Coordinates of C-alpha atoms in Angstrom, one line a residue:
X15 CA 36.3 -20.5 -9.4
X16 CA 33.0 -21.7 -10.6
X17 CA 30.5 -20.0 -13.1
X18 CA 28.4 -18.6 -10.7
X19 CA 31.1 -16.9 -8.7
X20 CA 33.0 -15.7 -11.6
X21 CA 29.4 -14.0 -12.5
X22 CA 29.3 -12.3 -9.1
X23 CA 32.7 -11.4 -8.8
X24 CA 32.0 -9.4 -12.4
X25 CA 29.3 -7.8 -11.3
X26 CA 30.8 -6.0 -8.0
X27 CA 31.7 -3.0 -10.4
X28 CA 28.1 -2.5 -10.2
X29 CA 25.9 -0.6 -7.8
X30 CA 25.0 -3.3 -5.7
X31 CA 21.8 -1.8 -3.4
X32 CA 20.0 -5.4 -3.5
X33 CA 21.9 -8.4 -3.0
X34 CA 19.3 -11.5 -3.0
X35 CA 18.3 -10.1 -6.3
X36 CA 21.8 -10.5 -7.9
X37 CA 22.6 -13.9 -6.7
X38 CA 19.1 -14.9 -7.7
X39 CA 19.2 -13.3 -11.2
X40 CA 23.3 -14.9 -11.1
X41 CA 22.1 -18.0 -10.2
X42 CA 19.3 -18.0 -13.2
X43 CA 21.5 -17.0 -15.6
X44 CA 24.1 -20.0 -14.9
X45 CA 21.0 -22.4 -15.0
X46 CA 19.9 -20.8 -18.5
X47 CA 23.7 -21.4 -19.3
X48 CA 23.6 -25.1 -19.0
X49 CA 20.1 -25.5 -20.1
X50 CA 19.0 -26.8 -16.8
X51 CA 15.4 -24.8 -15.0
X52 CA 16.7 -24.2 -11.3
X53 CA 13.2 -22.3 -10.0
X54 CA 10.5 -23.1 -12.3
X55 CA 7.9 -22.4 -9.1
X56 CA 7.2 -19.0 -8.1
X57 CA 5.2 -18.1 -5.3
X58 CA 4.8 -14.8 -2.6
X59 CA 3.5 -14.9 1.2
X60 CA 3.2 -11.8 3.7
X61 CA 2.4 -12.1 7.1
X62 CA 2.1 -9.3 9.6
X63 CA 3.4 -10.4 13.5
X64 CA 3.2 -8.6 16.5
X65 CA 7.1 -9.7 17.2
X66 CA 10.4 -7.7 16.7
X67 CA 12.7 -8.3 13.2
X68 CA 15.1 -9.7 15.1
X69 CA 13.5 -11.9 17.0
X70 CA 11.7 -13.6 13.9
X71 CA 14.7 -13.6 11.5
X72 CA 16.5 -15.7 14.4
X73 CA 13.7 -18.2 14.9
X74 CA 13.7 -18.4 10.8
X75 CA 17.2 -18.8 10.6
X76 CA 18.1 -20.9 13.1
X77 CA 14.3 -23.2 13.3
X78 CA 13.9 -24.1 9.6
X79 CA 16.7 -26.5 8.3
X80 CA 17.8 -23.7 5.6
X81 CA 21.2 -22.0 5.5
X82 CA 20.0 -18.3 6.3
X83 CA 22.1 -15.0 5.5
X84 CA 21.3 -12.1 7.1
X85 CA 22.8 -9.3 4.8
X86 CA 21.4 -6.3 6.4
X87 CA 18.3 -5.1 9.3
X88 CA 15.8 -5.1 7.2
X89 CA 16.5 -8.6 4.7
X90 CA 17.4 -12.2 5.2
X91 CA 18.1 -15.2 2.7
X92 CA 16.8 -18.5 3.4
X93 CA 18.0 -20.8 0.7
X94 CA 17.9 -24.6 0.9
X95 CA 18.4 -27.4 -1.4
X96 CA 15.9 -26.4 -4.5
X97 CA 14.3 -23.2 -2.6
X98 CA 15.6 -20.0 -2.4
X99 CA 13.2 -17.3 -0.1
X100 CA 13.8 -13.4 -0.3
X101 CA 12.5 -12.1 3.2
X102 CA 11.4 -8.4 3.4
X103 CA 10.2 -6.4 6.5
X104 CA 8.7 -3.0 7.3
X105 CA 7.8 -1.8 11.1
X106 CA 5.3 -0.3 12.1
X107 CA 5.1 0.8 15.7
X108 CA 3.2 -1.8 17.5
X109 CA 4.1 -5.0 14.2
X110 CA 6.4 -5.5 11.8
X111 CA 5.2 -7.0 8.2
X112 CA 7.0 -9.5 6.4
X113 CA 7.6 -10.4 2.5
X114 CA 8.7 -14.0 1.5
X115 CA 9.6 -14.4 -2.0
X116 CA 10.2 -18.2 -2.7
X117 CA 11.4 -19.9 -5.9
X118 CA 11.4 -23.5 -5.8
X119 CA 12.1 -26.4 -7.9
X120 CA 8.8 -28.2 -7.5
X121 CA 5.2 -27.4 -6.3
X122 CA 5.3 -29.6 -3.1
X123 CA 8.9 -27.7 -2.2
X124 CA 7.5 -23.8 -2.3
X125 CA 4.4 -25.7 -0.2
X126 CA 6.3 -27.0 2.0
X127 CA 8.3 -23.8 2.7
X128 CA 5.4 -21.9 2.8
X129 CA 4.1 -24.1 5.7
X130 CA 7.1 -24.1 7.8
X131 CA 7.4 -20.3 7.7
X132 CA 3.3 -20.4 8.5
X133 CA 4.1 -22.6 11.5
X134 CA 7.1 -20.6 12.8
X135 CA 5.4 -17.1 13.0
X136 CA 1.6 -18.6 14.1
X137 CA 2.3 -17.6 17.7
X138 CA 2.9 -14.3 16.8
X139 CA 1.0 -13.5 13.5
X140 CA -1.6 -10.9 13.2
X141 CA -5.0 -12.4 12.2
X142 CA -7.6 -9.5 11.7
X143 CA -7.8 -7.9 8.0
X144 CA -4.6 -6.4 6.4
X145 CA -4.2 -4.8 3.4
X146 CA -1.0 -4.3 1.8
X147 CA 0.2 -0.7 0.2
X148 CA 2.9 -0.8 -2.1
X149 CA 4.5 2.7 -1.9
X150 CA 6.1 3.6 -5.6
X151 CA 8.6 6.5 -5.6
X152 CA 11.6 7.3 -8.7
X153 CA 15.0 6.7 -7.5
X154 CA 17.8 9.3 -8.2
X155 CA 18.7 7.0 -10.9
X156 CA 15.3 7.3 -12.9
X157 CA 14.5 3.4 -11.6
X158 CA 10.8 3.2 -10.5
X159 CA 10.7 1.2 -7.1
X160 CA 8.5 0.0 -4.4
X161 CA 8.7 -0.5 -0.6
X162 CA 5.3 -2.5 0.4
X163 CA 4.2 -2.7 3.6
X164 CA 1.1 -4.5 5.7
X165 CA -1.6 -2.2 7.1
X166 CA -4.1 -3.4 9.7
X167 CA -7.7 -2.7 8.4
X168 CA -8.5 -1.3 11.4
X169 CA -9.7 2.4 10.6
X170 CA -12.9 3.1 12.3
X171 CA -14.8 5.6 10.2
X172 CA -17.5 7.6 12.1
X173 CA -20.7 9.5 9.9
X174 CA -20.2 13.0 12.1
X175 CA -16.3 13.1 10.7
X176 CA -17.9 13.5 7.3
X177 CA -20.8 15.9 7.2
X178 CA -20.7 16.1 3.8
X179 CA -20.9 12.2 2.9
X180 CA -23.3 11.5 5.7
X181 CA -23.5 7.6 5.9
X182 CA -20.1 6.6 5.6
X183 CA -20.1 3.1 5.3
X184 CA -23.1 3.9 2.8
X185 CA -20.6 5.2 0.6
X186 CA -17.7 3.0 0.6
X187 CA -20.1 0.0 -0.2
X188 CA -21.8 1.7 -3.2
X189 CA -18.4 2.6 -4.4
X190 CA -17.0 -0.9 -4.4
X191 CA -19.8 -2.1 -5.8
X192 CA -20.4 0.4 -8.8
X193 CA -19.1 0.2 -12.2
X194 CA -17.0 3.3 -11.9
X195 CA -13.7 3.5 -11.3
X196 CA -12.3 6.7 -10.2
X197 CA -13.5 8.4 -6.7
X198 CA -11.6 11.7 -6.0
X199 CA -11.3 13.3 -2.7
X200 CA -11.2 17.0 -2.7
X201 CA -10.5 19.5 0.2
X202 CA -8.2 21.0 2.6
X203 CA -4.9 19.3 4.5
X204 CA -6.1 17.2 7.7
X205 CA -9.8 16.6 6.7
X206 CA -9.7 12.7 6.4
X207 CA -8.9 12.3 3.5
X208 CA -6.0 9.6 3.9
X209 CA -8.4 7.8 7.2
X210 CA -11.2 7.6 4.2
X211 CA -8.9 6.1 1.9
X212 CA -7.4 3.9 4.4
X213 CA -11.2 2.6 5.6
X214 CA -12.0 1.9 1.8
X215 CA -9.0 0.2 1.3
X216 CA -9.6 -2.2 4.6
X217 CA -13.1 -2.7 3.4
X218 CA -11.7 -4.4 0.3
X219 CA -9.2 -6.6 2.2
X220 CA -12.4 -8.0 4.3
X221 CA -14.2 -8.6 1.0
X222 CA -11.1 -10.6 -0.3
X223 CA -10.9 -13.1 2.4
X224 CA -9.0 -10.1 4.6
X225 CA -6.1 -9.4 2.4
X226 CA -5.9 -6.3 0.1
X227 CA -3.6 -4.6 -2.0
X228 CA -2.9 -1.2 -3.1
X229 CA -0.2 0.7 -6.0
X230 CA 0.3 3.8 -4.2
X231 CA 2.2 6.6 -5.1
X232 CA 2.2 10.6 -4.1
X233 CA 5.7 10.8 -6.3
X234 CA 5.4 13.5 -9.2
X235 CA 8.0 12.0 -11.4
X236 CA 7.1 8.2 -11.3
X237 CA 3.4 9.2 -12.3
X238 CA 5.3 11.2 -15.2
X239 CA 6.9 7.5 -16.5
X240 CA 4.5 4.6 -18.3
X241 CA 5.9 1.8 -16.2
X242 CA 3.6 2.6 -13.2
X243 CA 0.9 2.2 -15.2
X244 CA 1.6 -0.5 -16.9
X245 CA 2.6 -1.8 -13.5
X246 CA -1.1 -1.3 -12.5
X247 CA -3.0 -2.7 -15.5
X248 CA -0.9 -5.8 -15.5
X249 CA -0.3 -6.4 -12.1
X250 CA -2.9 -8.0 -9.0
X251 CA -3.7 -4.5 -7.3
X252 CA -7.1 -3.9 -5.9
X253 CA -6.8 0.2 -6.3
X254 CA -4.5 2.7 -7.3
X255 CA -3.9 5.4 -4.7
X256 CA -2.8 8.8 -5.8
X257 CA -2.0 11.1 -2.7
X258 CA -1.4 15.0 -3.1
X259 CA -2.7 14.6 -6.7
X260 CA -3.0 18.5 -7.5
X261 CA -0.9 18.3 -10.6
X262 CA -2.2 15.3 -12.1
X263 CA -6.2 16.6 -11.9
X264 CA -5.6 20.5 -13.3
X265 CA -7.8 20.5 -16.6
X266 CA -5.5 19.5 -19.8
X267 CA -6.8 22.6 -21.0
X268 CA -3.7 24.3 -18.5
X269 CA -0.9 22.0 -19.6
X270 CA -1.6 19.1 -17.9
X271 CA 0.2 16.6 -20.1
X272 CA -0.3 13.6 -17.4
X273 CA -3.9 13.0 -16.8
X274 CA -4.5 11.4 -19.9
X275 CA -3.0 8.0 -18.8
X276 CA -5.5 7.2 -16.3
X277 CA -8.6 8.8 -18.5
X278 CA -7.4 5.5 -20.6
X279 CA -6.8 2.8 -17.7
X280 CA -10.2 3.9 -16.0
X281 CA -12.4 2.6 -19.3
X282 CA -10.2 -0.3 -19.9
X283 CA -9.5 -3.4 -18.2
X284 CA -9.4 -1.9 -15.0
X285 CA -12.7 -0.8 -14.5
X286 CA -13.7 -4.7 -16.7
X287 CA -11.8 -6.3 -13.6
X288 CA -13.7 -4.1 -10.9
X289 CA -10.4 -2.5 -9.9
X290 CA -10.8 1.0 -8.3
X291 CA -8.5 4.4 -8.9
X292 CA -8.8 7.0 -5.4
X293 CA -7.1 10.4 -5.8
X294 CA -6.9 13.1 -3.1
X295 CA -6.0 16.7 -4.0
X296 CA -5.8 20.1 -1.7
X297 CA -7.4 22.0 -4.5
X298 CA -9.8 23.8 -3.3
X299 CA -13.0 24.3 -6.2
X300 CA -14.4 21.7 -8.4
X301 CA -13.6 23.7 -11.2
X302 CA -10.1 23.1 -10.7
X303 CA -10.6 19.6 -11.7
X304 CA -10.4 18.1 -15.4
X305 CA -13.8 17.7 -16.5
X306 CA -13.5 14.4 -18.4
X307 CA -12.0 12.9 -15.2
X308 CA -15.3 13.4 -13.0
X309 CA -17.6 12.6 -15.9
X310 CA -20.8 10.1 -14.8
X311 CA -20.1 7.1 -16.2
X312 CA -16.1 7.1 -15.1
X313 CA -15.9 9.2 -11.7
X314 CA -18.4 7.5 -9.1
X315 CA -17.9 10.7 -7.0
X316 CA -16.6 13.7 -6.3
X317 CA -16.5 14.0 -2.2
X318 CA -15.8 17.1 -0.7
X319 CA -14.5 17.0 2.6
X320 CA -13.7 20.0 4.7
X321 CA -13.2 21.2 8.3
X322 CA -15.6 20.9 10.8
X323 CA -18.1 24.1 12.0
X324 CA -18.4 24.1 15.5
X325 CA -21.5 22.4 16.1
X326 CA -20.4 19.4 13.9
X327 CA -17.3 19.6 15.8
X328 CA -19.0 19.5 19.1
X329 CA -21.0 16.2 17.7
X330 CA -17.7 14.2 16.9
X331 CA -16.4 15.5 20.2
X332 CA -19.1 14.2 21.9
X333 CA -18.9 10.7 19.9
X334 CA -15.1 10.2 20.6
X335 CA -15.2 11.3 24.0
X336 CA -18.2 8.7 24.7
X337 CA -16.2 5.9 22.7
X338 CA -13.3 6.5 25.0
X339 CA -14.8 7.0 28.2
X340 CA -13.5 10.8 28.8
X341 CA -15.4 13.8 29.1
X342 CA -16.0 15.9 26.1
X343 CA -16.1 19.2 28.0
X344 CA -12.9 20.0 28.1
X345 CA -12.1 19.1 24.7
X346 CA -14.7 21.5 23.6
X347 CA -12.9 24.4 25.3
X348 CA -9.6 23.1 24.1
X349 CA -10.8 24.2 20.8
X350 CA -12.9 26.9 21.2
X351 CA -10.2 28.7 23.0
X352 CA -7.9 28.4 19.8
X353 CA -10.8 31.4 18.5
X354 CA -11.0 29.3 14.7
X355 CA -14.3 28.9 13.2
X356 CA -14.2 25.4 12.2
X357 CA -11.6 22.5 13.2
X358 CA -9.9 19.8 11.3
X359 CA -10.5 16.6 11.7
X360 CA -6.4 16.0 12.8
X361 CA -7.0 18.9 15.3
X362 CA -10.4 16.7 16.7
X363 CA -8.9 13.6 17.2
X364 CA -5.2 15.3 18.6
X365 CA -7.3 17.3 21.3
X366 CA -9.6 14.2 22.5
X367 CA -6.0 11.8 22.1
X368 CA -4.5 14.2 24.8
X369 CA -7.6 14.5 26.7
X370 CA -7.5 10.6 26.8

């Protein structure tokens, strides 16, 4: 039995949940072993196709010249003399978005491989604006991990959704373009908060040559740790996305032991690299807020957004419905026979979705 399969066979007492990585890391450590560099070259690739897994993953496997292992649905190993690629997918209901991790032995190799893959997805790969959000969470086992996915920039805001911010794409450019770093997001459960965050975030990606990425996380525990943020600071994000933030923006004053790691990444390099830090919170006054976190100078702004009255509600009714090509009327009476006084924004665009 050779060295590298007498190092995986000793690591099967281990919890195995990701098997490219060990026979990568396997395979590093035998090359450290005998003093010899295996992967010197290290380079990343995602793509977003309007294909099925399976259907890709075959044409990779079977069209490139590699010997491919397919361990499980969502992963497959492409590794070839001097290359080894880690392919990751997510779906999405209409796309699927792939990961390629490649180490190689040489420049020209990981070129090469990224070309081939380039060429075998072209007929199906998605061309308009992605950005890519790299969902954080704890595991059971107090491991911080990541599941990233590819999001088509494709979120349409409209001025009458956000009475309170007026000229929407007013807003979003001044933000990207101002020295500040933090922007929070304050008001009730469907409002728009996540479509606002979404638009910003696709604004980026078509400012960056239509590619974009986030650290986001709505995960109580893994904002409790250091490694996100260090993750953040050292790592190629655009923004970091806190969802559900309530805990994190209570003043210090009422225990809040947390907030003072991103009062120090705001100032730092982050806001020197023109990187940008969004929360949303439910809380419902500005008062709940920590006052050093919406300082001038730090927070660019503090948007409230909140349900609609029904006039407003009648003008984003009547915007939809001419978008679409449906009449408004009867979404108008949908909600006004519900008897509320003002309407989300989720309610609005369910009512004129069904009336479509």
């Amino acid at each position: 039995m050779n060295s590298e399969n007498q190092r995986y066979t000793a690591n099967l007492s281990q919890q195995i949940w990701d098997f490219s990585s060990l026979l990568l890391k396997s395979r590093f450590a035998d090359a450290l072993e005998r003093g010899v560099s295996r992967y010197p070259i290290r380079r990343s690739l995602r793509l977003a196709a309007r294909a099925g897994v399976d259907a890709v993953f075959d044409d990779l496997a079977l069209n490139l010249g590699y010997r491919a292992h397919r361990i499980d649905g969502p992963s497959l190993i492409l590794d070839g003399e001097g290359l080894f690629v880690d392919v990751g997918v997510s779906r999405k209901a209409d796309y699927c978005s792939f990961y390629f991790a490649i180490w190689a032995d040489s420049v020209e190799r990981a070129a090469q491989a990224i070309q081939g893959l380039q060429q075998r997805i072209e007929a199906v790969r998605i061309r308009e604006p992605m950005f890519s959000i790299d969902w954080h969470f704890l595991t059971g086992r107090g491991e911080l991990q990541s599941a990233s996915i590819e999001e088509l920039a494709d979120d349409v805001l409209i001025d009458e959704a956000y009475p309170e911010i007026g000229d929407v794409a007013g807003f979003v450019d001044r933000y990207l373009r101002a020295k500040e770093t933090v922007l929070v997001l304050q008001g009730p459960p469907g409002t728009g908060k996540t479509r606002l965050i979404r638009a910003i975030l696709g604004e980026i990606s078509r400012r960056n040559d239509g590619n974009a990425q986030a650290l986001y996380t709505g995960d109580k525990k893994a904002l409790e740790c250091d490694e996100i943020y260090v993750k953040f600071i050292t790592g190629d994000d655009h923004a970091f996305v806190v969802e559900d933030a309530d805990h994190l923006l209570r003043p210090r004053a009422e225990g809040n032991e947390h907030l003072h790691r991103f009062l120090a990444i705001a100032d730092g390099v982050v806001r020197a690299q023109g990187r940008k830090i969004i929360f949303s919170t439910n809380l419902p006054n500005v008062g709940d807020l920590d006052d050093a976190l919406v300082r001038p100078g730090r927070c660019f702004a503090h948007a409230q957004v909140r349900e609609l009255r029904p006039v407003e509600a009648a003008a984003l009714i009547q915007r939809l419905a001419g978008e679409r090509g449906i009449d408004p009327e009867p979404v108008r009476q949908a909600l006004a026979g519900s008897g509320r006084k003002s309407y989300s924004l989720a309610a609005i665009y369910q009512a004129v979705g069904h009336a479509g």
